[in-house]
XYZ file of C-alpha atoms in Angstrom:
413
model
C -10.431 -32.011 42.618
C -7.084 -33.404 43.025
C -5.103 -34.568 39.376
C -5.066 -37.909 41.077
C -8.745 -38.416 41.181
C -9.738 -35.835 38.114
C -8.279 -37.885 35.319
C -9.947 -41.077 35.925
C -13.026 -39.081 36.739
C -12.623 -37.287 33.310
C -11.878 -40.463 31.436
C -14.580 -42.082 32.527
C -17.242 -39.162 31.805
C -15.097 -38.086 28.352
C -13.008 -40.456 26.974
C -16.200 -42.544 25.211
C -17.055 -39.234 23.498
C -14.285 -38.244 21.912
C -13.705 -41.997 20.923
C -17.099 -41.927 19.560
C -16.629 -38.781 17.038
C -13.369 -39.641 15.656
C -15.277 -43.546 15.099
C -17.835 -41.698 13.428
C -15.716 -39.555 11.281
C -13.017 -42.211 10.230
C -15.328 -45.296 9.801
C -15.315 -48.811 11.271
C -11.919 -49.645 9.990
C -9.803 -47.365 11.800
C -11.437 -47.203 15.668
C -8.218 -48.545 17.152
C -6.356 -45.267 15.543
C -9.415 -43.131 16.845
C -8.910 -45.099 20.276
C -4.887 -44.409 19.993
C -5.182 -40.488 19.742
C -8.071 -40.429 22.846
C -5.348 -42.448 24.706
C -2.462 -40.275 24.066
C -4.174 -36.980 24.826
C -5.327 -38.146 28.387
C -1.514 -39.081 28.515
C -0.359 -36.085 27.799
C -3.091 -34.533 30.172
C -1.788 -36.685 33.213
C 2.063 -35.694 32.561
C 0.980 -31.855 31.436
C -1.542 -31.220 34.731
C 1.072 -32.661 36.610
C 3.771 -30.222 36.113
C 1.912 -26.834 35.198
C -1.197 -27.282 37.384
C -4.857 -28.327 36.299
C -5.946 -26.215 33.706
C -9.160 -24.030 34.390
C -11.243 -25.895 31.471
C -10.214 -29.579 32.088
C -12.715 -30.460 29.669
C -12.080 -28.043 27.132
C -8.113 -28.140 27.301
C -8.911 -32.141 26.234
C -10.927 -31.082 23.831
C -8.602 -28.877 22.030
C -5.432 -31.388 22.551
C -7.848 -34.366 20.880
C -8.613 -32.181 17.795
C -4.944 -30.871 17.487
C -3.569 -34.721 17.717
C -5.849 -35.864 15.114
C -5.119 -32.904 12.598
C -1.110 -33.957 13.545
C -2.134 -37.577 12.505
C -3.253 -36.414 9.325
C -0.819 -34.344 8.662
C 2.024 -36.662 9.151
C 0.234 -40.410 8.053
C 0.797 -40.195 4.819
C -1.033 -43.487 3.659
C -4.090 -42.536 6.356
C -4.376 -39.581 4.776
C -4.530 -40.971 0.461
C -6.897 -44.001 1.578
C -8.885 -42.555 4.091
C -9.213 -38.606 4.006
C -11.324 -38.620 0.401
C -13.693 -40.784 2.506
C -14.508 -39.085 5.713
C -16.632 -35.816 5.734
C -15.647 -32.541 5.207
C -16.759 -29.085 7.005
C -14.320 -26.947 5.965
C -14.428 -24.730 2.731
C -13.632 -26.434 -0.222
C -10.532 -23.820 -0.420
C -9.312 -24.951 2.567
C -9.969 -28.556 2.782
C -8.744 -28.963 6.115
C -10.830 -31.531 8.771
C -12.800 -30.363 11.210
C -12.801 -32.379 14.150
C -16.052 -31.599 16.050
C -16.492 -31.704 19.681
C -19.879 -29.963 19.831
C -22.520 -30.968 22.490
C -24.543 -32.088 19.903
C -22.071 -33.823 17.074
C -20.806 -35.721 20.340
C -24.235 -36.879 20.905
C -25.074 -37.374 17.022
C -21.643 -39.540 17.002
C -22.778 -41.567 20.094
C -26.201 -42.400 18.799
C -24.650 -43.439 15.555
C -22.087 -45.514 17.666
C -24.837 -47.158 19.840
C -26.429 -48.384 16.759
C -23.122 -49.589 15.257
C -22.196 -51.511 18.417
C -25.309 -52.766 18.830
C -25.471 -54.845 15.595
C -26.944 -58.584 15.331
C -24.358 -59.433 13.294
C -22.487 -60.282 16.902
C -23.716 -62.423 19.573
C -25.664 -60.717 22.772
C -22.371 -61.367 25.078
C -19.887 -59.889 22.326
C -22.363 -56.610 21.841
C -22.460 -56.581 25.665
C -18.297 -56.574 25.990
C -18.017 -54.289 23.073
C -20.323 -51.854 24.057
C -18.360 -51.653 27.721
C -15.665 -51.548 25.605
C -16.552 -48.675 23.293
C -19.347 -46.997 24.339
C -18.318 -46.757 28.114
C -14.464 -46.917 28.092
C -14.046 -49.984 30.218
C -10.981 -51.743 29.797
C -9.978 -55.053 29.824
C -9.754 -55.623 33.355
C -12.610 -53.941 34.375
C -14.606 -56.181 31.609
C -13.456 -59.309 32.819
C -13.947 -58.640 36.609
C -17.794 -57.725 35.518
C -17.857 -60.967 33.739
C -16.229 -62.996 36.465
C -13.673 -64.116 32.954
C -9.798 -63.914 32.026
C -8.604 -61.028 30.101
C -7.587 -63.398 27.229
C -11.396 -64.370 26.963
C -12.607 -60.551 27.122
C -9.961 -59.248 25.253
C -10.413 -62.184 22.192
C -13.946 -61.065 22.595
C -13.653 -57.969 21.806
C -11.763 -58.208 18.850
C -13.605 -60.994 17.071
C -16.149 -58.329 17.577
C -14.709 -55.787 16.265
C -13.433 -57.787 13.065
C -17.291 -58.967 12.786
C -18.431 -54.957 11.841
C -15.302 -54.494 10.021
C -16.176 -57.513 7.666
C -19.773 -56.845 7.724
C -18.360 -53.304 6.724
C -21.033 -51.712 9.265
C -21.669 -48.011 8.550
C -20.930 -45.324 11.501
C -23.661 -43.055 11.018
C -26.709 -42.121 12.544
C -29.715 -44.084 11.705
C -32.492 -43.102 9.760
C -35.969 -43.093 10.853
C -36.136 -47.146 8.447
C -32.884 -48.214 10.824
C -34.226 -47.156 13.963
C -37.695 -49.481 13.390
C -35.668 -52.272 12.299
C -32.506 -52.182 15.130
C -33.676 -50.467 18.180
C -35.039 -53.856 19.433
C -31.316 -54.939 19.387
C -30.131 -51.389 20.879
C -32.799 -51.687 23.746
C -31.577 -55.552 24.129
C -27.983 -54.960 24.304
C -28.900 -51.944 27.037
C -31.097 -54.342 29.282
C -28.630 -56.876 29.509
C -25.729 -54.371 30.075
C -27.705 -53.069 32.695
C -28.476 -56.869 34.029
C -24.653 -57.554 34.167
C -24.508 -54.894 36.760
C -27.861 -55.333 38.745
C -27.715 -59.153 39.088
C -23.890 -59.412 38.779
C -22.240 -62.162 40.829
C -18.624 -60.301 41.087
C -18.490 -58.985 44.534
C -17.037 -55.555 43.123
C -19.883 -53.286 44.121
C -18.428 -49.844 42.549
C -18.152 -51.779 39.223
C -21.573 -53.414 39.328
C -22.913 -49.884 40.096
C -21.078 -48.344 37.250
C -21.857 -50.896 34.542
C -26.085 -50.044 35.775
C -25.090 -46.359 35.458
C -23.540 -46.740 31.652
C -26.609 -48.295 31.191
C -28.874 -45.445 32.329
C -26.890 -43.225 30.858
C -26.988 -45.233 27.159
C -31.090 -45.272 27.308
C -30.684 -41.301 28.546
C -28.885 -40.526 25.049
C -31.621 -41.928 23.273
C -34.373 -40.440 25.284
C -32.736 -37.272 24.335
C -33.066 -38.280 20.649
C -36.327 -37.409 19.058
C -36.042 -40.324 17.142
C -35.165 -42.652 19.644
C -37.260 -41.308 22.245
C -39.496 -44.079 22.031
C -42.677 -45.754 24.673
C -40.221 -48.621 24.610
C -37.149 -46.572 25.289
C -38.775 -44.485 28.290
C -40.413 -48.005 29.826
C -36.210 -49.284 30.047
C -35.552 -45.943 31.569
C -38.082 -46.782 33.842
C -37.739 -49.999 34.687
C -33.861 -49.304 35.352
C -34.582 -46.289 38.428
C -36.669 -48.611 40.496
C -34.311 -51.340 39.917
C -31.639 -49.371 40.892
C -33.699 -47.141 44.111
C -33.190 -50.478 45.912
C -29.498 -51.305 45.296
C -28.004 -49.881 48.244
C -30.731 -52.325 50.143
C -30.106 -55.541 48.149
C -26.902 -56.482 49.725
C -25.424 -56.320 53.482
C -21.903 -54.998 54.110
C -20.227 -58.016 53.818
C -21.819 -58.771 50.511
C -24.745 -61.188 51.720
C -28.041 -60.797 49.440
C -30.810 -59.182 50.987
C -34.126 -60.872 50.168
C -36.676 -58.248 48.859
C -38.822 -58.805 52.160
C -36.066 -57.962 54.639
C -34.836 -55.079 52.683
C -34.186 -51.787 54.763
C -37.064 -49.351 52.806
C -35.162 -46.295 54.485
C -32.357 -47.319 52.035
C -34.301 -47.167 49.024
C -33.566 -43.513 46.901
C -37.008 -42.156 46.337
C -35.624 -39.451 44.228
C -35.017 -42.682 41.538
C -38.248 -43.783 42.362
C -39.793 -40.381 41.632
C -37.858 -40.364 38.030
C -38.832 -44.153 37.700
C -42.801 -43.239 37.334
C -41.685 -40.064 35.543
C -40.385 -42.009 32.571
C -43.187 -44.893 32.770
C -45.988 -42.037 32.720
C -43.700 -41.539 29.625
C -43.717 -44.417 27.914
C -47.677 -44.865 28.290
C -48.412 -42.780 24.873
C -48.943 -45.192 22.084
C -50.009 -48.135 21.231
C -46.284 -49.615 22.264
C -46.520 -52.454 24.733
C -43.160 -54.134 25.290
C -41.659 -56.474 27.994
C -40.128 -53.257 29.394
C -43.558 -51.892 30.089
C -44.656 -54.947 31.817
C -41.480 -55.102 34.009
C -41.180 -51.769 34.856
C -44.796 -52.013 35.846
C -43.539 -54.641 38.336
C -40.367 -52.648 39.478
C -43.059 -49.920 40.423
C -45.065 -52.338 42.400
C -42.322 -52.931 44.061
C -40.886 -49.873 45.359
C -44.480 -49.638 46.788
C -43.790 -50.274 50.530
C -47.027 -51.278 51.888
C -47.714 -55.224 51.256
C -51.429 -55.418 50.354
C -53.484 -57.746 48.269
C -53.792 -54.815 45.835
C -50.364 -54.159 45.385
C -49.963 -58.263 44.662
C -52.619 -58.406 42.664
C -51.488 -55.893 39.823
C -47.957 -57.740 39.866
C -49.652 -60.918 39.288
C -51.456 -59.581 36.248
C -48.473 -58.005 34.925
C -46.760 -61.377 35.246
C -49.371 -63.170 33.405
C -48.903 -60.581 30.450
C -45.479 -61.261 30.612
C -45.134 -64.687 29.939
C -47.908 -64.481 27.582
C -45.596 -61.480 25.639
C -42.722 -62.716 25.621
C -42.007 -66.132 27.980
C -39.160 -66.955 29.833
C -38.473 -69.636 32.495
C -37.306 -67.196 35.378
C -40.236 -65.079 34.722
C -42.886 -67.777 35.082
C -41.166 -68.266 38.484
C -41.435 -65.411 39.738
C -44.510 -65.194 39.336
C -45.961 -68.407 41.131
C -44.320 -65.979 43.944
C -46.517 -63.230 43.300
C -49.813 -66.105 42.201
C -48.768 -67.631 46.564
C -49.421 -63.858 47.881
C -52.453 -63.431 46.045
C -54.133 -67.482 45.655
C -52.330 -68.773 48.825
C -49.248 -71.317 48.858
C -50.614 -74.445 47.497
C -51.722 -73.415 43.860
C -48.487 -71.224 43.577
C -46.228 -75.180 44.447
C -48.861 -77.017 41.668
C -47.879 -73.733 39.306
C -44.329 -74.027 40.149
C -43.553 -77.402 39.949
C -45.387 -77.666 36.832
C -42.094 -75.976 35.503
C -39.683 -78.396 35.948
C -36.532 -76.077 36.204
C -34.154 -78.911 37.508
C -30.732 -77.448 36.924
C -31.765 -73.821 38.869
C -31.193 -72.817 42.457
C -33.968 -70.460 42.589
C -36.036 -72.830 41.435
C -35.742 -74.923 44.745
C -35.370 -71.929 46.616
C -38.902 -70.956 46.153
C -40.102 -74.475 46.100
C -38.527 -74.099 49.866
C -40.031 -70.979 50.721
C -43.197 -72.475 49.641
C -43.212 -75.738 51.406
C -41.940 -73.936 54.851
C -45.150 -73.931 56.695
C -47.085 -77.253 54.704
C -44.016 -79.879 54.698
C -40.573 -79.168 56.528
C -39.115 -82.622 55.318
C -39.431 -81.480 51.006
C -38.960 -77.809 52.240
C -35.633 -79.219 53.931
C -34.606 -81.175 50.820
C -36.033 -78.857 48.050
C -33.431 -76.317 49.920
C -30.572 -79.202 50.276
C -30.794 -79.567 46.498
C -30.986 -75.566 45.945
C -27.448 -75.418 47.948
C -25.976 -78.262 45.748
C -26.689 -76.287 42.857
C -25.794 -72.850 43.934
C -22.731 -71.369 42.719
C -22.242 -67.806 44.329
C -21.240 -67.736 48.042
C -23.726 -65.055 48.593
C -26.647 -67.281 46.869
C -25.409 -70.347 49.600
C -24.982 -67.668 52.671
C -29.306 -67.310 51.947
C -29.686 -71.016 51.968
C -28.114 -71.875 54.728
C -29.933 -69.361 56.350
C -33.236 -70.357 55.415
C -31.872 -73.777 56.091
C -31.015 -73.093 59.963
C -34.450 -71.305 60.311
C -36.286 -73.892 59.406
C -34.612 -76.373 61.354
C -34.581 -74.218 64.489
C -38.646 -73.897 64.089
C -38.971 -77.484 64.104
């Protein structure tokens, strides 16, 4: 691979790890020094690689570069090193007190865990975990956060640092949780993961690569704690789940010019059965226990989904799944969709009395359905349910399917 393409590639894949062990070693205080020395050594790898040649360990040769800039930093900061050093742990001989900075496979994924949990604190609103974790965990930058938010920098990047302020003044510990803290937080963890992973799948930004990437951090978050015993959870294995058949169908949701794909037009060639394989993998997974979580539920309708043939049966269990839903854990959207699943399975009529019952005046999708659902019964409120749903659409994409269902309907009649 050219130098060109390596380093972002290797930034991307390494730059949140070694972040993540120097966090854990120096403490919540100083992650903009641990963030300083990550920084500098990919510097030095772009200007090094580019005049002797990529090295035959990329990996490694950053590696070795990170630890040898941090022992510099102690070495030379002499106030980091009286308030700080006494604190942070030591693995050297007491004869030799020097600090070893370590870049195993598994203190990198001991460090990330702990990080993951620090990140993921209540102490910070859902949207402020969501930009730090991006942030930290992932190695976004600014720009990159704000695009997947559709916000300024100044926003993101004010953000971020109340964020960061928050754990410093709750003085949150970097270390990895303890059987007590993984009962009590990995609710929050699994949260903060979900809607990462949301940001991505149901972004509005028209930036496909970045939509992808922010559902692969995701992934790869839940991953790291699957490969925790501690954290390999029911709960933690439905997410998995419920994230590969989202994502089997991404490369069918949207058209080349960025125009949503409803689920019933989709192209099923285009959905990855290898993610749908490792979808029911990790829901056979998450089946042991007495666990049953939201994830379960909606995973169990992601599965339904990627099931290609359209038959009662296959409506039937979604329906069910959706009435456990609501009755789990309710939410507006997911009430509506299921009054689509209730019209495949009890006909169109009960699912417009179940619907409209709702009352969800200031959403699009809500009159989007309501359309759908009128289509064949009443063309005059299916015309104006959609005429309201375009008023109160915001996305181009989201007024492109509108329209569309708008002209059809009109060209029927």
């Amino acid at each position: 691979m050219e130098n060109a393409a390596l380093i972002p590639n290797l930034f991307r894949s390494e730059y949140q790890k070694i972040v993540s062990v120097l966090c854990h070693l120096f403490g919540i205080h100083h992650i903009e020094i641990a963030e300083d020395i990550v920084s500098d050594t990919f510097l030095s790898a772009s200007e090094t690689w580019a005049i002797k040649g990529i090295p035959e360990n990329p990996t490694a040769w950053l590696y070795t570069v990170a630890k040898n800039k941090t022992k510099n930093y102690l070495k030379r900061n002499t106030i980091f090193e009286t308030k700080i050093v006494t604190e942070i742990k030591y693995n050297a001989p007491l004869n030799n007190p020097e600090i070893d900075i370590d870049l195993s496979e598994q203190n990198i994924a001991d460090s990330q865990l702990a990080m993951i949990f620090t990140v993921c604190n209540p102490c910070n609103s859902d949207e402020a975990q969501i930009a730090l974790a991006l942030n930290l965990l992932c190695g976004f930058g600014i720009n990159e956060i704000s695009d997947a938010f559709l916000s300024n920098k100044e926003v993101i990047y004010k953000r971020i640092n109340r964020a960061r302020e928050k754990l410093k003044e709750e003085n949150i510990k970097i270390q990895s949780p303890n059987v007590s803290e993984i009962k009590d937080r990995i609710k929050t963890v699994l949260k903060t993961i979900y809607l990462l992973y949301s940001e991505g799948y149901y972004s509005i930004s028209q930036n496909t690569t970045l939509r992808k990437d922010l559902c692969a951090e995701a992934m790869r978050l839940a991953y790291l704690l699957i490969q925790n015993e501690s954290t390999n959870l029911p709960e933690t294995n439905a997410l998995m789940a419920l994230m590969c058949f989202h994502s089997s169908r991404f490369e069918a949701r949207t058209a080349e010019n960025g125009a949503i794909i409803l689920y019933e037009d989709q192209d099923q060639s285009l959905w990855n059965q290898e993610l749908i394989d490792r979808g029911t993998y990790f829901l056979s997974k998450s089946s042991t226990g007495n666990t049953l979580s939201k994830y379960h539920l909606e995973a169990g309708i992601a599965y339904w989904h990627t099931i290609k043939e359209d038959t009662a049966d296959k409506w039937e269990h979604i329906l069910e799944l959706y009435n456990n839903l609501i009755i789990l854990e309710y939410s507006p959207i997911a009430a509506l969709n299921r009054t689509y699943a209730l019209s495949k399975v009890t006909g169109k009529e009960e699912a417009i009395a179940e619907a409209e019952k709702l009352h969800l005046t200031g959403n699009h999708f809500y009159y989007s359905l309501l359309g759908n659902l009128y289509a064949d019964l009443d063309t005059k409120k299916a015309l104006n349910h959609f005429e309201t749903a375009l008023s109160l659409a915001k996305t181009i994409a989201d007024k492109d399917v509108i329209r569309k269902n708008i002209k059809q309907l009109n060209s029927e009649n």
